[in-house]
XYZ file of C-alpha atoms in Angstrom:
664
model
C -16.031 -28.231 12.835
C -15.164 -29.784 16.225
C -12.136 -27.481 16.506
C -11.476 -25.139 19.408
C -9.185 -22.127 19.141
C -7.462 -20.164 21.884
C -6.853 -16.439 21.563
C -4.967 -15.736 24.753
C -3.249 -12.510 25.823
C -0.982 -14.678 27.977
C 0.977 -15.134 24.751
C 2.049 -11.514 25.168
C 5.192 -11.027 27.217
C 4.655 -9.578 30.668
C 6.811 -6.554 29.901
C 5.021 -5.756 26.646
C 3.039 -2.501 26.482
C -0.268 -4.297 25.929
C 0.160 -6.128 29.252
C 0.625 -2.948 31.258
C -1.821 -1.008 29.081
C -4.745 -3.324 28.268
C -6.427 -0.517 26.338
C -3.728 -1.009 23.678
C -4.882 -4.498 22.678
C -6.276 -4.126 19.152
C -6.397 -7.703 17.858
C -5.989 -11.125 19.448
C -3.684 -13.615 17.760
C -4.489 -17.290 17.626
C -2.217 -19.134 20.073
C -3.473 -22.718 19.897
C -6.154 -24.920 18.390
C -7.258 -28.509 18.916
C -9.980 -30.914 17.818
C -12.162 -33.482 19.583
C -9.552 -36.224 19.090
C -6.713 -34.446 20.877
C -4.830 -33.251 17.790
C -3.398 -29.827 18.514
C -1.429 -26.932 17.035
C 0.521 -24.242 18.864
C 1.421 -20.851 17.409
C 4.275 -18.733 18.740
C 5.082 -15.118 17.922
C 8.129 -12.857 17.959
C 7.756 -9.403 19.458
C 9.030 -6.373 17.580
C 12.023 -4.606 19.120
C 14.565 -1.896 18.314
C 17.386 -4.098 17.045
C 19.169 -2.610 14.018
C 16.594 0.149 13.565
C 19.219 2.880 13.908
C 21.618 1.364 11.381
C 22.093 1.842 7.672
C 22.202 -0.994 5.157
C 25.914 -1.504 5.908
C 25.281 -1.957 9.626
C 26.774 1.395 10.629
C 24.955 3.711 13.079
C 22.628 6.176 11.392
C 20.368 8.836 12.883
C 16.860 8.804 11.442
C 14.626 11.818 11.941
C 11.421 9.835 11.486
C 12.319 7.611 14.471
C 12.954 10.494 16.877
C 9.597 10.516 18.663
C 8.865 6.804 18.537
C 9.071 5.100 21.917
C 9.469 1.524 23.100
C 5.705 1.060 23.288
C 5.385 1.875 19.607
C 8.307 -0.341 18.672
C 7.031 -3.331 20.657
C 3.393 -3.354 19.565
C 3.751 -5.583 16.522
C 3.981 -9.399 16.494
C 5.320 -11.737 13.815
C 4.331 -15.380 13.483
C 7.489 -17.243 14.503
C 6.688 -20.946 14.644
C 3.876 -23.478 14.370
C 4.092 -26.808 16.161
C 1.801 -29.736 15.388
C 1.689 -33.521 15.338
C 1.529 -34.019 19.104
C 2.386 -37.531 20.278
C 0.355 -37.055 23.461
C -3.261 -35.845 23.127
C -4.078 -32.606 24.905
C -6.826 -34.390 26.827
C -7.092 -36.109 30.171
C -7.028 -39.911 29.517
C -9.698 -40.544 32.161
C -12.220 -37.773 31.437
C -11.115 -36.742 27.932
C -11.280 -33.159 29.181
C -9.242 -30.805 27.000
C -6.161 -29.025 28.319
C -4.225 -26.075 26.926
C -1.938 -27.453 24.154
C 0.775 -25.002 25.218
C 1.168 -27.020 28.413
C 2.255 -30.147 26.534
C 5.877 -31.239 26.843
C 8.292 -29.801 24.290
C 9.276 -33.225 22.930
C 5.682 -34.170 22.150
C 5.674 -32.203 18.873
C 6.782 -34.106 15.768
C 6.578 -31.249 13.254
C 7.653 -27.636 13.470
C 7.426 -24.749 10.997
C 9.867 -21.895 11.686
C 9.559 -18.466 10.078
C 13.004 -16.967 9.539
C 13.216 -13.163 9.443
C 16.969 -13.182 8.933
C 17.957 -13.877 12.543
C 20.384 -16.652 11.583
C 18.286 -19.822 11.738
C 19.721 -20.821 8.377
C 23.119 -20.402 6.717
C 24.643 -21.735 3.511
C 28.176 -22.535 2.443
C 29.482 -21.483 -0.935
C 28.942 -24.137 -3.644
C 31.739 -26.715 -3.755
C 33.609 -27.915 -6.839
C 30.665 -30.123 -7.771
C 28.261 -27.143 -7.397
C 26.678 -28.743 -4.366
C 25.264 -26.486 -1.666
C 25.469 -27.414 2.002
C 23.487 -25.640 4.695
C 23.091 -25.484 8.465
C 19.795 -24.892 10.258
C 18.535 -24.658 13.821
C 15.191 -23.974 15.433
C 16.494 -21.193 17.686
C 18.385 -18.141 16.464
C 22.043 -17.954 17.581
C 22.846 -15.842 20.608
C 23.638 -12.251 19.721
C 22.016 -12.405 16.289
C 19.462 -9.743 15.362
C 16.939 -9.578 12.574
C 17.580 -7.035 9.811
C 15.345 -4.048 9.104
C 13.478 -3.865 5.821
C 14.202 -0.744 3.708
C 10.540 0.288 3.761
C 9.338 0.049 7.387
C 5.776 1.299 7.660
C 3.203 2.100 10.317
C -0.535 1.721 10.716
C -2.430 3.808 13.252
C -5.871 2.273 12.746
C -5.574 0.533 16.110
C -5.624 3.926 17.853
C -1.886 3.558 18.457
C 1.081 2.853 16.235
C 1.705 -0.680 14.966
C 4.977 -0.573 13.058
C 6.414 -3.256 10.765
C 10.199 -3.431 10.393
C 10.793 -7.020 9.237
C 10.530 -9.231 6.168
C 10.136 -13.004 6.271
C 13.084 -14.436 4.374
C 12.246 -18.152 4.459
C 10.044 -20.772 6.070
C 11.759 -23.884 7.451
C 10.066 -27.254 7.914
C 11.656 -29.465 10.598
C 10.860 -32.986 11.772
C 11.445 -34.201 15.322
C 11.960 -37.991 15.061
C 15.130 -38.655 17.079
C 14.737 -42.433 16.809
C 14.349 -42.482 13.010
C 16.383 -39.443 11.902
C 19.919 -38.432 12.806
C 19.059 -35.629 15.200
C 16.265 -34.110 17.210
C 15.753 -31.196 14.799
C 15.917 -32.361 11.201
C 15.442 -29.887 8.350
C 13.488 -31.474 5.508
C 12.174 -28.562 3.458
C 12.348 -24.799 3.050
C 10.541 -22.094 1.130
C 12.705 -19.058 0.393
C 11.501 -15.592 -0.571
C 13.480 -13.063 -2.594
C 12.366 -9.439 -2.752
C 12.790 -6.353 -4.872
C 13.441 -3.996 -1.990
C 13.250 -0.211 -1.983
C 12.354 2.545 0.508
C 8.932 2.853 -1.146
C 7.791 -0.777 -1.243
C 9.081 -4.349 -1.267
C 7.744 -6.997 -3.637
C 8.307 -10.746 -3.718
C 10.248 -11.504 -6.893
C 10.791 -15.249 -6.483
C 9.821 -18.219 -4.328
C 12.105 -21.257 -4.191
C 11.317 -24.611 -2.597
C 14.187 -26.828 -1.480
C 14.647 -30.248 0.086
C 17.446 -31.384 2.420
C 19.308 -34.541 3.394
C 21.660 -34.502 6.370
C 25.220 -35.663 5.783
C 27.643 -37.335 8.173
C 29.159 -34.026 9.298
C 25.749 -32.702 10.373
C 25.287 -30.356 7.429
C 22.416 -30.576 4.972
C 22.798 -31.199 1.265
C 20.382 -28.850 -0.490
C 18.478 -29.558 -3.703
C 16.116 -26.921 -5.062
C 13.319 -26.736 -7.562
C 13.527 -23.930 -10.117
C 12.265 -20.683 -8.591
C 8.829 -19.291 -9.278
C 9.580 -15.765 -10.539
C 7.245 -12.758 -10.470
C 7.241 -9.457 -12.335
C 5.233 -6.326 -11.576
C 4.154 -3.258 -13.483
C 6.702 -0.572 -12.794
C 6.713 3.092 -11.918
C 8.242 5.229 -14.694
C 11.926 5.910 -14.148
C 13.310 9.428 -13.796
C 14.416 9.290 -17.433
C 10.936 8.233 -18.538
C 9.306 10.956 -16.439
C 11.521 13.515 -18.163
C 10.045 12.396 -21.502
C 6.374 12.534 -20.534
C 4.406 14.455 -23.162
C 2.041 17.329 -22.499
C -1.310 16.260 -23.923
C -4.258 18.410 -24.927
C -7.897 17.521 -24.421
C -9.772 17.814 -27.700
C -11.640 21.155 -27.597
C -14.656 19.434 -29.162
C -14.891 17.290 -26.032
C -15.098 20.485 -23.937
C -17.868 22.154 -25.925
C -20.345 24.314 -23.995
C -18.046 24.639 -20.993
C -16.642 27.948 -19.726
C -13.602 29.045 -21.702
C -10.780 27.988 -19.460
C -11.790 26.038 -16.407
C -10.367 28.331 -13.756
C -12.188 26.750 -10.825
C -14.611 29.611 -10.229
C -17.478 28.267 -12.320
C -17.021 24.507 -12.237
C -16.282 21.567 -9.936
C -14.641 18.218 -10.499
C -17.078 15.776 -8.926
C -18.293 12.204 -9.370
C -21.940 13.192 -9.426
C -23.423 9.704 -9.792
C -20.922 7.497 -7.965
C -19.444 6.057 -11.165
C -15.852 5.965 -9.950
C -14.616 8.829 -12.132
C -14.971 12.589 -11.784
C -16.755 14.685 -14.379
C -17.217 18.445 -14.691
C -20.176 20.111 -12.967
C -20.928 23.724 -13.912
C -23.607 26.268 -13.116
C -24.705 28.474 -15.998
C -27.787 30.666 -16.387
C -29.373 29.311 -13.194
C -28.984 25.746 -14.419
C -26.643 22.915 -13.508
C -24.840 21.078 -16.271
C -22.661 17.990 -16.104
C -20.080 16.575 -18.495
C -19.379 12.912 -17.854
C -15.832 11.688 -18.059
C -15.612 8.878 -20.623
C -11.836 8.501 -20.610
C -11.765 4.813 -19.516
C -13.523 3.807 -22.745
C -11.026 2.304 -25.208
C -10.502 4.420 -28.352
C -12.221 3.041 -31.422
C -9.257 3.793 -33.697
C -6.776 1.696 -31.738
C -4.873 4.668 -30.319
C -3.706 4.919 -26.733
C -6.120 6.076 -24.061
C -7.209 9.690 -24.417
C -9.237 12.014 -22.237
C -12.768 12.414 -23.539
C -15.986 13.832 -22.162
C -19.587 13.243 -23.083
C -22.131 15.791 -24.198
C -23.205 18.469 -21.742
C -26.192 17.199 -19.725
C -28.726 19.290 -17.869
C -28.973 18.175 -14.239
C -32.719 17.717 -13.998
C -34.612 18.579 -10.835
C -31.590 20.196 -9.275
C -31.914 21.553 -5.719
C -32.978 25.140 -5.230
C -29.545 26.304 -4.184
C -26.461 27.625 -5.890
C -23.152 25.839 -6.237
C -21.508 29.135 -5.403
C -23.497 29.445 -2.188
C -22.630 27.937 1.158
C -23.362 24.346 0.170
C -21.038 21.413 -0.297
C -21.197 18.152 -2.170
C -20.421 15.422 0.377
C -21.000 11.692 0.662
C -22.763 11.713 4.020
C -23.656 8.014 4.118
C -20.279 6.819 2.840
C -21.972 4.705 0.164
C -20.695 6.549 -2.898
C -23.880 8.556 -3.500
C -23.225 12.288 -3.324
C -25.358 14.662 -1.247
C -25.723 18.423 -1.567
C -25.393 19.638 2.005
C -26.904 23.001 2.952
C -24.851 24.361 5.846
C -26.274 27.865 6.085
C -29.644 29.369 6.780
C -32.247 28.641 9.424
C -32.600 24.967 8.441
C -29.553 22.763 7.807
C -30.034 19.643 5.753
C -29.276 17.960 2.461
C -30.529 16.794 -0.903
C -29.573 13.214 -1.713
C -28.609 12.200 -5.220
C -30.439 9.054 -6.349
C -29.205 6.179 -8.484
C -31.685 7.300 -11.162
C -29.872 10.660 -11.572
C -32.490 12.568 -9.610
C -32.655 14.270 -6.241
C -34.594 13.423 -3.099
C -36.493 16.326 -1.576
C -34.751 18.382 1.075
C -34.239 16.532 4.342
C -33.278 18.501 7.473
C -30.659 17.121 9.814
C -31.857 15.639 13.070
C -28.953 17.310 14.859
C -26.490 20.010 13.872
C -23.772 21.601 16.020
C -23.598 25.319 16.664
C -20.572 25.941 14.446
C -19.708 28.348 11.674
C -18.768 26.232 8.685
C -17.163 29.320 7.106
C -14.510 29.269 9.833
C -11.142 28.672 8.107
C -10.133 26.527 11.087
C -13.004 24.110 10.388
C -12.371 21.122 8.150
C -14.355 18.074 7.123
C -12.178 15.011 7.641
C -12.745 11.354 8.501
C -11.390 11.066 12.044
C -12.483 7.536 12.931
C -11.949 5.591 9.704
C -15.621 4.851 9.027
C -15.704 6.620 5.665
C -17.782 9.558 6.932
C -16.464 13.115 7.052
C -16.460 14.451 10.616
C -16.103 18.096 11.635
C -12.709 19.130 13.022
C -12.068 22.598 14.467
C -8.446 23.407 15.278
C -7.619 25.942 17.959
C -4.348 26.766 19.687
C -4.401 24.134 22.408
C -7.499 22.054 21.735
C -9.131 20.214 18.851
C -12.912 20.089 18.859
C -14.594 17.498 16.712
C -18.135 16.425 15.945
C -18.648 12.827 14.868
C -20.607 12.285 11.683
C -23.965 10.617 12.188
C -24.239 10.020 8.445
C -27.507 11.444 7.140
C -28.700 12.354 10.635
C -26.165 15.181 11.017
C -23.289 15.572 13.449
C -22.921 14.654 17.107
C -22.077 16.819 20.110
C -18.713 18.497 20.544
C -15.821 16.413 21.824
C -12.702 18.266 22.906
C -9.193 16.840 22.773
C -6.495 18.868 24.514
C -3.243 19.123 22.579
C 0.217 18.948 24.193
C 2.186 22.145 24.653
C 5.149 20.600 22.832
C 4.556 20.117 19.105
C 6.898 17.112 19.185
C 4.194 15.296 21.168
C 1.144 16.519 19.293
C -0.039 19.132 16.789
C -0.258 22.768 17.759
C -1.727 24.017 14.522
C -4.476 26.243 13.249
C -5.554 25.887 9.653
C -5.869 29.665 9.207
C -2.204 30.317 10.025
C -0.772 31.943 6.910
C 2.834 31.444 8.011
C 2.841 27.713 7.314
C 1.229 25.231 4.943
C -1.074 22.789 6.726
C -2.550 19.907 4.754
C -4.914 17.036 5.434
C -3.488 13.990 3.679
C -2.519 10.371 4.235
C 1.228 10.555 4.738
C 1.703 7.120 6.344
C -0.380 5.095 3.881
C -2.730 3.518 6.440
C -5.874 5.038 4.921
C -6.380 7.671 7.640
C -6.047 11.407 7.063
C -3.052 12.886 8.876
C -2.147 16.480 9.702
C 0.855 17.505 7.605
C 2.995 20.635 7.616
C 5.150 21.457 4.613
C 7.871 24.069 4.631
C 10.839 24.652 2.380
C 13.297 22.080 3.719
C 10.935 20.493 6.263
C 8.037 18.066 5.960
C 6.424 16.594 9.051
C 3.080 15.114 10.021
C 1.067 14.109 13.033
C -0.522 10.684 12.430
C -4.245 10.309 12.873
C -4.995 8.106 15.904
C -8.756 8.457 15.541
C -11.462 10.323 17.428
C -9.746 13.700 17.246
C -6.413 12.406 18.550
C -3.133 12.805 16.706
C 0.183 11.186 17.563
C 3.674 12.527 18.094
C 5.272 14.424 15.247
C 6.994 12.401 12.544
C 9.723 14.462 10.896
C 10.427 12.950 7.504
C 14.000 12.424 6.348
C 15.475 14.108 3.269
C 12.823 16.830 3.205
C 12.907 18.655 -0.147
C 14.246 22.126 -0.704
C 11.658 23.056 -3.281
C 13.197 26.370 -4.328
C 15.459 29.167 -3.186
C 14.179 30.522 0.152
C 13.240 33.889 -1.357
C 11.401 32.261 -4.279
C 9.590 29.399 -2.558
C 5.812 29.689 -2.897
C 3.629 27.283 -0.935
C 0.799 27.823 -3.428
C 2.832 25.854 -5.956
C 2.606 22.669 -3.881
C 0.257 19.924 -5.016
C -0.349 16.701 -3.101
C -1.370 13.443 -4.748
C -0.896 9.706 -4.484
C 0.792 9.614 -7.856
C 1.292 5.853 -8.245
C -1.638 4.551 -6.194
C 0.614 3.129 -3.458
C -1.431 4.736 -0.657
C 1.016 7.397 0.522
C 0.834 11.054 -0.499
C 3.542 12.375 -2.824
C 4.492 16.015 -3.413
C 4.499 17.899 -6.712
C 6.109 21.337 -6.833
C 5.300 23.545 -9.817
C 8.459 25.231 -11.053
C 8.899 27.761 -13.813
C 9.488 25.268 -16.603
C 9.142 21.916 -14.883
C 7.385 20.022 -12.122
C 9.447 18.320 -9.442
C 8.021 15.050 -8.144
C 9.052 13.884 -4.673
C 8.041 10.332 -3.814
C 6.896 9.484 -0.323
C 9.019 6.635 1.037
C 6.514 4.788 3.243
C 5.937 7.814 5.467
C 9.611 7.834 6.527
C 11.338 10.156 4.080
C 11.462 11.532 0.555
C 13.162 10.542 -2.633
C 15.092 13.059 -4.681
C 13.467 15.455 -7.117
C 12.351 13.872 -10.399
C 11.839 16.528 -13.054
C 8.816 16.456 -15.357
C 8.629 18.917 -18.279
C 5.951 21.531 -17.688
C 5.178 24.615 -19.771
C 4.970 28.057 -18.264
C 1.434 28.877 -17.180
C -0.184 32.137 -16.186
C -1.267 32.977 -12.659
C -4.923 32.450 -13.554
C -4.428 28.853 -14.640
C -5.924 26.233 -12.348
C -3.428 23.384 -11.871
C -4.520 20.299 -9.985
C -3.617 16.648 -9.564
C -6.520 14.244 -10.023
C -7.467 10.874 -11.474
C -8.454 12.236 -14.861
C -8.272 8.893 -16.700
C -10.298 6.976 -14.115
C -7.610 4.325 -13.636
C -6.545 5.054 -10.056
C -3.402 7.059 -10.871
C -2.885 10.813 -10.930
C -2.669 13.235 -13.816
C -1.541 16.832 -13.614
C -4.341 18.889 -15.191
C -4.410 22.602 -15.917
C -6.582 25.094 -17.753
C -6.468 28.842 -18.336
C -9.289 31.320 -19.041
C -7.016 33.669 -21.001
C -7.785 34.159 -24.712
C -4.357 32.855 -25.692
C -5.270 29.414 -24.334
C -8.574 29.140 -26.202
C -7.162 26.670 -28.725
C -6.117 24.256 -25.962
C -8.397 25.013 -22.991
C -7.331 21.932 -21.008
C -4.001 20.139 -20.951
C -2.639 17.343 -18.833
C 0.317 15.077 -18.110
C -0.323 11.418 -17.341
C 2.214 10.993 -14.541
C 2.243 7.184 -14.748
C 2.228 7.123 -18.559
C -0.896 4.998 -18.856
C 0.252 2.267 -16.473
C -1.021 1.298 -13.042
C 2.166 0.387 -11.098
C 2.701 -2.356 -8.515
C 0.435 -4.964 -10.152
C 1.549 -8.559 -10.721
C 1.852 -8.908 -14.512
C 3.968 -12.022 -15.081
C 4.983 -15.284 -13.432
C 7.463 -17.880 -14.707
C 7.917 -21.254 -13.015
C 11.160 -22.047 -14.919
C 9.710 -25.442 -15.818
C 8.236 -24.260 -19.110
C 5.120 -22.410 -17.953
C 4.721 -18.648 -18.237
C 1.661 -16.627 -17.237
C 0.970 -13.023 -18.194
C -1.789 -10.953 -16.620
C -3.392 -7.784 -18.000
C -5.616 -5.465 -15.976
C -8.267 -2.864 -16.627
C -10.087 -0.434 -14.330
C -13.654 -1.240 -13.356
C -14.700 2.097 -14.856
C -13.966 0.688 -18.319
C -16.477 -2.156 -17.913
C -19.012 0.164 -16.303
C -18.975 2.605 -19.219
C -18.937 -0.147 -21.848
C -22.047 -1.740 -20.343
C -23.735 1.637 -20.005
C -23.250 2.524 -23.672
C -24.229 -0.996 -24.715
C -27.618 -0.510 -23.066
C -26.880 -2.693 -20.040
C -26.337 -0.221 -17.190
C -25.149 -1.626 -13.893
C -27.766 -2.103 -11.206
C -25.162 -1.252 -8.573
C -21.993 0.820 -8.887
C -18.493 1.261 -7.531
C -17.711 4.840 -6.424
C -13.986 4.338 -7.052
C -11.971 2.541 -9.750
C -10.837 -0.997 -8.984
C -8.212 -2.709 -11.096
C -9.425 -6.144 -12.121
C -7.904 -8.907 -14.228
C -9.015 -8.549 -17.841
C -6.815 -11.100 -19.574
C -4.717 -14.099 -18.511
C -2.355 -15.645 -21.030
C -0.712 -18.988 -20.243
C 2.097 -20.179 -22.480
C 3.775 -23.593 -22.402
C 7.303 -23.221 -23.785
C 7.669 -26.997 -24.131
C 4.538 -27.798 -26.144
C 4.299 -24.224 -27.503
C 0.629 -24.015 -26.666
C -0.990 -20.745 -25.703
C -4.203 -20.450 -23.699
C -5.910 -17.075 -23.257
C -8.779 -16.302 -20.891
C -10.635 -12.987 -20.966
C -12.830 -11.615 -18.209
C -15.584 -9.015 -18.124
C -17.218 -7.590 -15.018
C -20.645 -6.223 -14.245
C -22.656 -4.703 -11.393
C -19.922 -3.783 -8.953
C -21.215 -3.291 -5.433
C -20.024 -1.214 -2.507
C -22.267 -0.742 0.502
C -20.129 1.497 2.699
C -19.725 1.523 6.457
C -20.595 -0.266 8.744
C -21.583 -3.330 6.688
C -18.906 -2.940 4.045
C -19.595 -5.155 1.046
C -17.730 -4.992 -2.206
C -17.505 -7.221 -5.232
C -18.464 -7.704 -8.861
C -20.264 -10.147 -11.104
C -18.091 -11.747 -13.744
């Protein structure tokens, strides 16, 4: 396209950690671009710092446990787009040879247009409306001396770079300035702004309105502001504490559970997505045969009722491998493509049976390489350590972690040892078999990587996954829950789940007559206990949190094998009350137009097509919320326009050539 772009680490300040540690450069930011005619753009960035991090919302000093082990290198890693300059009066080319030069070397006064991103540093201020309801504002390209940008209430971190990249700031507005000193009254003339308003909370921040404004400078140097009506957004909401307290206990129709063991206690069945359909069914082994009940819950009820859990008829798994589910075999997705494999980890030959898209099994295939490890070792876990979607082997010992990289369907690579620090504040010193503490593998930070978490009564901490067997310094989360009295706390009552689909792991604690939900606040701390009614269950009941409805949110599911529970062998609580939170559901432009959006999980369209005789050629191994209905209403003409969408043949190819999408 006759455009050249410069991605230059010289943009990074000389004292930044990436300059002194080049191994910490994860991505290169565009710094300049230009075309063959000498038109250029320059991009400038603001470096993250520690300003106002250790303050509360009132500006008073506040100690934060989750910041204790973060250092300057972690604070300074992130960059925010600060300004874009374009419209250069002088081409960035030599007049004689037309050879291009770096646009950043052009004189400052050559740029006619400048876009400034304001993160609350003080570029822009407004006076209170006057008697005529006029608003006057002041603006400048550089932030005032001594001003510092505020911290968002939900700072979050990503460790996918192999080091922490932390985001503390929110863009509050974008300013458009013109530099025509001969035509306009000033070198820097504000002509337009786009302002963002947010619904802010420690869990997440959402844009609630966008307002565009124009400006005219007055004789005293201030700007008279005129604004268009704001564009307002609404989102599907998480149930409030009062709504959670009213959640009903629902019973799965016993007819839907016919031919299953009485009371699913976990010893004779598995929840598994056997065919990569995006929703888990029930796999059982009875009388030397495998049987599978498909989960049909995403299908809409025919009688117009709300969504209910329903299962299909019991199916015999034809051509099943010659091994027992109770033996030393595991169902894993070795290739990361959504197709499950039965992995044989014991015996003289280690290998796997691959499940096919036609509901069959490929003959046994031995691994090309397999490490000399005992997979029965309680200190051995299968966990994705490098973010490629494949489960690697991790063995935790006192002072060293040994891991074997997954080679997909070829097996596992040689041992790689990572020495752990002696101080647990700098790195994990954990063994999974330690009965004195609860160690979990879960995504506590919300970056998609599995972290090492330790949960005690009154303390929750985690060591973030840095990839390749490395874990970062301990993050001690604020406001850790006291789940119960110290002499009554039982770690076996803890359940972990991403309840609302936000990406971070929440905690459920099973009490005697209720469940306490503690929401993860962006990996930084915990919200207070939110009580959910829960009946008393016996010690044999299996209680778990899983996506029972196939819509991407968690349900609390339990079942008991005792005769007294035969009339209701499986019960559940839909923790999100049938709603997928955090989705954009409504926009209003305040000029007469209103748009409403309704969503449905991809599993609904998959099952509808399957039962209509049009099975998908390709599948999605996880539910994806897609737009099902868009309703546009014109309040002036009173016209309503509705568009409905249906989706088919979702595709997901897995790592390394990740492809995903659907046909409409």
